mmCIF file of C-alpha atoms in Angstrom:
data_model
loop_
_atom_site.group_PDB
_atom_site.id
_atom_site.type_symbol
_atom_site.label_atom_id
_atom_site.label_comp_id
_atom_site.label_asym_id
_atom_site.label_seq_id
_atom_site.Cartn_x
_atom_site.Cartn_y
_atom_site.Cartn_z
ATOM 1 C CA GLY A 28 -108.954 85.959 124.397
ATOM 2 C CA GLN A 29 -106.695 88.673 123.433
ATOM 3 C CA GLN A 30 -103.201 87.798 122.148
ATOM 4 C CA VAL A 31 -100.209 89.750 121.291
ATOM 5 C CA MET A 32 -97.572 88.243 119.175
ATOM 6 C CA GLN A 33 -94.245 89.502 118.324
ATOM 7 C CA ILE A 34 -91.546 88.633 116.052
ATOM 8 C CA PRO A 35 -88.675 87.696 115.801
ATOM 9 C CA GLN A 36 -88.050 85.942 119.122
ATOM 10 C CA TYR A 37 -84.211 86.720 118.724
ATOM 11 C CA GLN A 38 -82.244 88.825 116.776
ATOM 12 C CA HIS A 39 -78.390 89.247 116.530
ATOM 13 C CA VAL A 40 -77.000 92.011 114.717
ATOM 14 C CA GLN A 41 -73.632 93.648 114.213
ATOM 15 C CA GLU A 42 -73.256 96.763 115.940
ATOM 16 C CA GLY A 43 -74.253 99.630 113.426
ATOM 17 C CA GLU A 44 -76.988 97.490 111.903
ATOM 18 C CA ASP A 45 -80.581 98.506 112.207
ATOM 19 C CA PHE A 46 -83.024 96.556 114.049
ATOM 20 C CA THR A 47 -86.833 95.879 113.843
ATOM 21 C CA THR A 48 -89.339 93.969 115.901
ATOM 22 C CA TYR A 49 -92.907 93.493 115.099
ATOM 23 C CA CYS A 50 -96.219 93.100 117.376
ATOM 24 C CA ASN A 51 -99.579 91.929 116.226
ATOM 25 C CA SER A 52 -102.649 91.710 117.799
ATOM 26 C CA SER A 53 -105.521 89.421 117.612
ATOM 27 C CA THR A 54 -108.001 92.297 118.201
ATOM 28 C CA THR A 55 -108.204 96.205 118.081
ATOM 29 C CA LEU A 56 -106.202 97.740 120.692
ATOM 30 C CA SER A 57 -106.973 101.247 122.433
ATOM 31 C CA ASN A 58 -103.285 101.764 122.920
ATOM 32 C CA ILE A 59 -99.984 100.155 122.817
ATOM 33 C CA GLN A 60 -96.934 100.272 124.973
ATOM 34 C CA TRP A 61 -93.421 99.338 124.459
ATOM 35 C CA TYR A 62 -91.030 98.208 127.403
ATOM 36 C CA LYS A 63 -87.189 97.168 127.326
ATOM 37 C CA GLN A 64 -85.795 94.829 129.727
ATOM 38 C CA ARG A 65 -82.081 94.689 130.213
ATOM 39 C CA PRO A 66 -80.409 91.243 131.058
ATOM 40 C CA GLY A 67 -80.956 90.564 134.792
ATOM 41 C CA GLY A 68 -83.317 93.710 134.862
ATOM 42 C CA HIS A 69 -87.018 94.646 134.822
ATOM 43 C CA PRO A 70 -89.249 95.860 132.376
ATOM 44 C CA VAL A 71 -88.752 99.739 131.846
ATOM 45 C CA PHE A 72 -91.336 101.800 129.899
ATOM 46 C CA LEU A 73 -90.426 103.272 126.603
ATOM 47 C CA ILE A 74 -93.332 104.843 125.027
ATOM 48 C CA GLN A 75 -97.161 104.647 124.417
ATOM 49 C CA LEU A 76 -99.012 105.059 121.042
ATOM 50 C CA VAL A 77 -102.614 105.775 121.130
ATOM 51 C CA LYS A 78 -103.642 107.018 117.726
ATOM 52 C CA SER A 79 -103.987 105.333 114.470
ATOM 53 C CA GLY A 80 -100.973 105.444 112.257
ATOM 54 C CA GLU A 81 -99.018 107.207 114.962
ATOM 55 C CA VAL A 82 -95.299 107.367 114.771
ATOM 56 C CA LYS A 83 -93.037 108.614 117.611
ATOM 57 C CA LYS A 84 -89.233 108.824 117.797
ATOM 58 C CA GLN A 85 -87.007 108.671 120.696
ATOM 59 C CA LYS A 86 -83.263 109.317 119.250
ATOM 60 C CA ARG A 87 -82.519 106.292 117.444
ATOM 61 C CA LEU A 88 -85.859 104.378 118.148
ATOM 62 C CA THR A 89 -88.829 104.808 115.921
ATOM 63 C CA PHE A 90 -92.267 103.291 117.120
ATOM 64 C CA GLN A 91 -95.098 103.102 114.768
ATOM 65 C CA PHE A 92 -98.815 102.141 115.334
ATOM 66 C CA GLY A 93 -100.610 100.595 112.704
ATOM 67 C CA GLU A 94 -103.694 102.163 110.832
ATOM 68 C CA ALA A 95 -105.914 99.579 112.174
ATOM 69 C CA LYS A 96 -104.684 99.758 115.646
ATOM 70 C CA LYS A 97 -103.792 95.927 115.316
ATOM 71 C CA ASN A 98 -100.164 96.246 114.995
ATOM 72 C CA SER A 99 -97.008 98.034 115.918
ATOM 73 C CA SER A 100 -93.239 97.999 115.120
ATOM 74 C CA LEU A 101 -89.918 99.186 116.791
ATOM 75 C CA HIS A 102 -86.985 100.237 114.628
ATOM 76 C CA ILE A 103 -83.622 100.706 116.123
ATOM 77 C CA THR A 104 -81.136 102.707 113.557
ATOM 78 C CA ALA A 105 -77.477 101.998 113.975
ATOM 79 C CA THR A 106 -77.665 99.553 117.008
ATOM 80 C CA GLN A 107 -75.222 100.019 119.932
ATOM 81 C CA THR A 108 -74.116 97.511 122.487
ATOM 82 C CA THR A 109 -76.362 99.542 125.029
ATOM 83 C CA ASP A 110 -79.661 98.554 123.165
ATOM 84 C CA VAL A 111 -79.133 94.705 124.241
ATOM 85 C CA GLY A 112 -82.065 93.606 125.953
ATOM 86 C CA THR A 113 -85.540 92.164 125.424
ATOM 87 C CA TYR A 114 -88.111 94.650 123.858
ATOM 88 C CA PHE A 115 -91.665 93.816 124.754
ATOM 89 C CA CYS A 116 -94.789 95.482 123.055
ATOM 90 C CA ALA A 117 -97.861 95.369 125.746
ATOM 91 C CA GLY A 118 -101.387 95.939 123.958
ATOM 92 C CA GLN A 119 -104.483 97.245 125.714
ATOM 93 C CA GLY A 120 -107.920 96.545 124.265
ATOM 94 C CA GLY A 121 -111.138 98.302 125.789
ATOM 95 C CA ALA A 122 -111.384 97.813 129.595
ATOM 96 C CA ASN A 123 -108.964 94.878 129.548
ATOM 97 C CA ASN A 124 -105.707 94.212 131.029
ATOM 98 C CA LEU A 125 -102.212 95.157 129.395
ATOM 99 C CA PHE A 126 -101.214 91.799 127.331
ATOM 100 C CA PHE A 127 -97.225 91.684 126.908
ATOM 101 C CA GLY A 128 -96.068 90.198 123.819
ATOM 102 C CA THR A 129 -93.540 87.295 123.831
ATOM 103 C CA GLY A 130 -90.630 89.752 123.536
ATOM 104 C CA THR A 131 -87.753 89.999 121.151
ATOM 105 C CA ARG A 132 -84.278 89.679 122.713
ATOM 106 C CA LEU A 133 -81.688 91.518 120.761
ATOM 107 C CA THR A 134 -77.936 90.693 120.908
ATOM 108 C CA VAL A 135 -75.722 93.401 119.489
ATOM 109 C CA ILE A 136 -72.132 91.958 118.440
ATOM 110 C CA PRO A 137 -69.459 94.614 118.903
ATOM 111 C CA ASP B 3 -88.094 109.326 143.830
ATOM 112 C CA ALA B 4 -88.578 105.799 145.160
ATOM 113 C CA GLY B 5 -89.789 103.354 142.670
ATOM 114 C CA VAL B 6 -91.647 100.098 143.179
ATOM 115 C CA ILE B 7 -90.034 97.993 146.115
ATOM 116 C CA GLN B 8 -89.964 94.332 146.187
ATOM 117 C CA SER B 9 -88.813 92.047 148.862
ATOM 118 C CA PRO B 10 -86.960 89.847 149.187
ATOM 119 C CA ARG B 11 -84.749 90.017 145.968
ATOM 120 C CA HIS B 12 -84.031 86.361 146.081
ATOM 121 C CA GLU B 13 -85.819 83.486 147.871
ATOM 122 C CA VAL B 14 -84.839 79.928 147.858
ATOM 123 C CA THR B 15 -86.849 77.468 149.801
ATOM 124 C CA GLU B 16 -88.070 73.954 149.565
ATOM 125 C CA MET B 17 -91.165 72.581 148.182
ATOM 126 C CA GLY B 18 -94.066 72.808 150.506
ATOM 127 C CA GLN B 19 -93.068 75.793 152.349
ATOM 128 C CA GLU B 20 -95.056 79.073 152.320
ATOM 129 C CA VAL B 21 -93.568 81.815 150.303
ATOM 130 C CA THR B 22 -94.758 85.393 150.819
ATOM 131 C CA LEU B 23 -93.285 88.076 148.451
ATOM 132 C CA ARG B 24 -94.005 91.778 149.211
ATOM 133 C CA CYS B 25 -94.477 94.933 147.108
ATOM 134 C CA LYS B 26 -94.533 98.496 148.066
ATOM 135 C CA PRO B 27 -96.044 100.394 144.944
ATOM 136 C CA ILE B 28 -94.909 103.977 143.968
ATOM 137 C CA SER B 29 -96.744 106.768 146.377
ATOM 138 C CA GLY B 30 -99.970 107.965 144.744
ATOM 139 C CA HIS B 31 -100.021 105.124 142.266
ATOM 140 C CA ASN B 32 -103.622 103.515 142.231
ATOM 141 C CA SER B 33 -103.091 100.388 140.197
ATOM 142 C CA LEU B 34 -100.794 97.474 141.238
ATOM 143 C CA PHE B 35 -99.822 94.486 139.155
ATOM 144 C CA TRP B 36 -98.301 91.082 140.021
ATOM 145 C CA TYR B 37 -96.593 89.460 137.214
ATOM 146 C CA ARG B 38 -94.690 85.981 136.678
ATOM 147 C CA GLN B 39 -91.824 85.576 134.227
ATOM 148 C CA THR B 40 -90.301 82.483 133.134
ATOM 149 C CA MET B 41 -88.412 81.449 130.087
ATOM 150 C CA MET B 42 -91.078 79.078 128.839
ATOM 151 C CA ARG B 43 -93.997 81.445 129.355
ATOM 152 C CA GLY B 44 -92.821 84.837 129.282
ATOM 153 C CA LEU B 45 -94.264 87.615 131.343
ATOM 154 C CA GLU B 46 -97.403 86.655 132.630
ATOM 155 C CA LEU B 47 -99.917 88.849 134.561
ATOM 156 C CA LEU B 48 -101.246 87.177 137.700
ATOM 157 C CA ILE B 49 -103.621 89.539 139.489
ATOM 158 C CA TYR B 50 -104.148 93.337 139.444
ATOM 159 C CA PHE B 51 -105.601 95.822 142.025
ATOM 160 C CA ASN B 52 -107.319 99.135 141.791
ATOM 161 C CA ASN B 53 -107.426 101.346 144.508
ATOM 162 C CA ASN B 54 -106.788 98.245 146.680
ATOM 163 C CA VAL B 55 -109.450 95.941 145.071
ATOM 164 C CA PRO B 56 -108.551 92.862 143.263
ATOM 165 C CA ILE B 57 -110.136 93.487 139.670
ATOM 166 C CA ASP B 58 -108.814 90.486 137.768
ATOM 167 C CA ASP B 59 -107.239 87.251 139.109
ATOM 168 C CA SER B 60 -107.758 85.136 136.299
ATOM 169 C CA GLY B 61 -104.053 84.767 135.928
ATOM 170 C CA MET B 62 -103.635 83.321 139.109
ATOM 171 C CA PRO B 63 -102.522 79.766 138.478
ATOM 172 C CA GLU B 64 -104.504 77.901 141.136
ATOM 173 C CA ASP B 65 -105.881 77.994 144.694
ATOM 174 C CA ARG B 66 -102.056 77.980 145.968
ATOM 175 C CA PHE B 67 -101.768 81.258 144.894
ATOM 176 C CA SER B 68 -103.317 84.233 146.799
ATOM 177 C CA ALA B 69 -102.861 88.043 146.637
ATOM 178 C CA LYS B 70 -103.522 90.766 149.141
ATOM 179 C CA MET B 71 -103.709 94.624 149.229
ATOM 180 C CA PRO B 72 -104.461 95.668 152.628
ATOM 181 C CA ASN B 73 -103.688 99.318 151.998
ATOM 182 C CA ALA B 74 -102.316 101.607 149.158
ATOM 183 C CA SER B 75 -98.808 101.121 149.996
ATOM 184 C CA PHE B 76 -98.510 97.478 150.430
ATOM 185 C CA SER B 77 -99.367 94.238 148.682
ATOM 186 C CA THR B 78 -98.644 90.620 149.257
ATOM 187 C CA LEU B 79 -98.375 87.397 146.882
ATOM 188 C CA LYS B 80 -98.141 84.162 148.767
ATOM 189 C CA ILE B 81 -97.815 80.898 147.810
ATOM 190 C CA GLN B 82 -98.835 77.949 149.917
ATOM 191 C CA PRO B 83 -97.572 75.276 149.607
ATOM 192 C CA SER B 84 -94.904 76.044 147.141
ATOM 193 C CA GLU B 85 -93.813 73.733 144.089
ATOM 194 C CA PRO B 86 -90.732 73.492 142.074
ATOM 195 C CA ARG B 87 -92.923 74.831 139.029
ATOM 196 C CA ASP B 88 -93.687 77.936 140.862
ATOM 197 C CA SER B 89 -89.790 79.016 140.226
ATOM 198 C CA ALA B 90 -89.712 82.101 138.571
ATOM 199 C CA VAL B 91 -88.979 85.739 138.815
ATOM 200 C CA TYR B 92 -91.973 87.634 140.109
ATOM 201 C CA PHE B 93 -92.509 91.499 139.452
ATOM 202 C CA CYS B 94 -94.523 93.787 141.173
ATOM 203 C CA ALA B 95 -95.760 96.843 138.978
ATOM 204 C CA SER B 96 -97.626 100.017 139.809
ATOM 205 C CA SER B 97 -99.246 102.971 137.642
ATOM 206 C CA PHE B 98 -101.717 105.798 137.888
ATOM 207 C CA GLY B 99 -104.398 103.906 136.287
ATOM 208 C CA THR B 100 -105.017 100.781 134.166
ATOM 209 C CA TYR B 101 -103.952 102.534 131.037
ATOM 210 C CA GLN B 102 -101.002 104.248 132.250
ATOM 211 C CA PRO B 103 -97.293 103.236 131.801
ATOM 212 C CA GLN B 104 -96.319 100.632 134.395
ATOM 213 C CA HIS B 105 -93.239 100.936 136.596
ATOM 214 C CA PHE B 106 -91.765 97.752 137.646
ATOM 215 C CA GLY B 107 -89.753 96.678 140.773
ATOM 216 C CA ASP B 108 -86.477 94.739 140.635
ATOM 217 C CA GLY B 109 -88.371 91.543 141.044
ATOM 218 C CA THR B 110 -88.000 88.455 143.411
ATOM 219 C CA ARG B 111 -86.166 85.707 142.081
ATOM 220 C CA LEU B 112 -87.910 82.601 143.551
ATOM 221 C CA SER B 113 -86.400 79.084 143.530
ATOM 222 C CA ILE B 114 -88.324 76.087 145.022
ATOM 223 C CA LEU B 115 -86.154 73.177 145.443
#
């Protein structure tokens, strides 16, 4: 079955440092979505990538979809304490459901 | 705009009791999803509906779990009888279609004693 693996599971960074989380699928994806969940909150949609090699930016966040559409990454430049939370990728292949990755929990040390 | 509304926010009950979780999706959304989140297993899709019809319930753990969507504005997830291992946060989400971004409710934190 389809699996979406995400690394690292946890990441602690000093405020101002960069952060990257990686997402890998066992199958080719039709699209990939990224969500952020604050502690005690619910997942909130950030962005969707559809095209091979696509790169999208949201302020300090850069999202990338691999050429083979089997992997993706989220990079945060100069982290802030407001970036704290768990970042999930969610991949969708064909007519399948959205499969959520295991998430990367980011802690930012002030 | 009202988001996805779930009730109750918290539920604490004894094992063996019936538990009913409720969800009101965003108006106009035709896809509805039920998820369960735990530390051990992460975010798991239990079941999803398109236009009120259950499409995939392969994530439902066992026969003790059932879900219904009698109309476009309401869905329930029922656990009967409940067990301590059912303790988790249950999220409902809705979207304009299966491929579209999902909007999550605040979740129901369920504790079975």
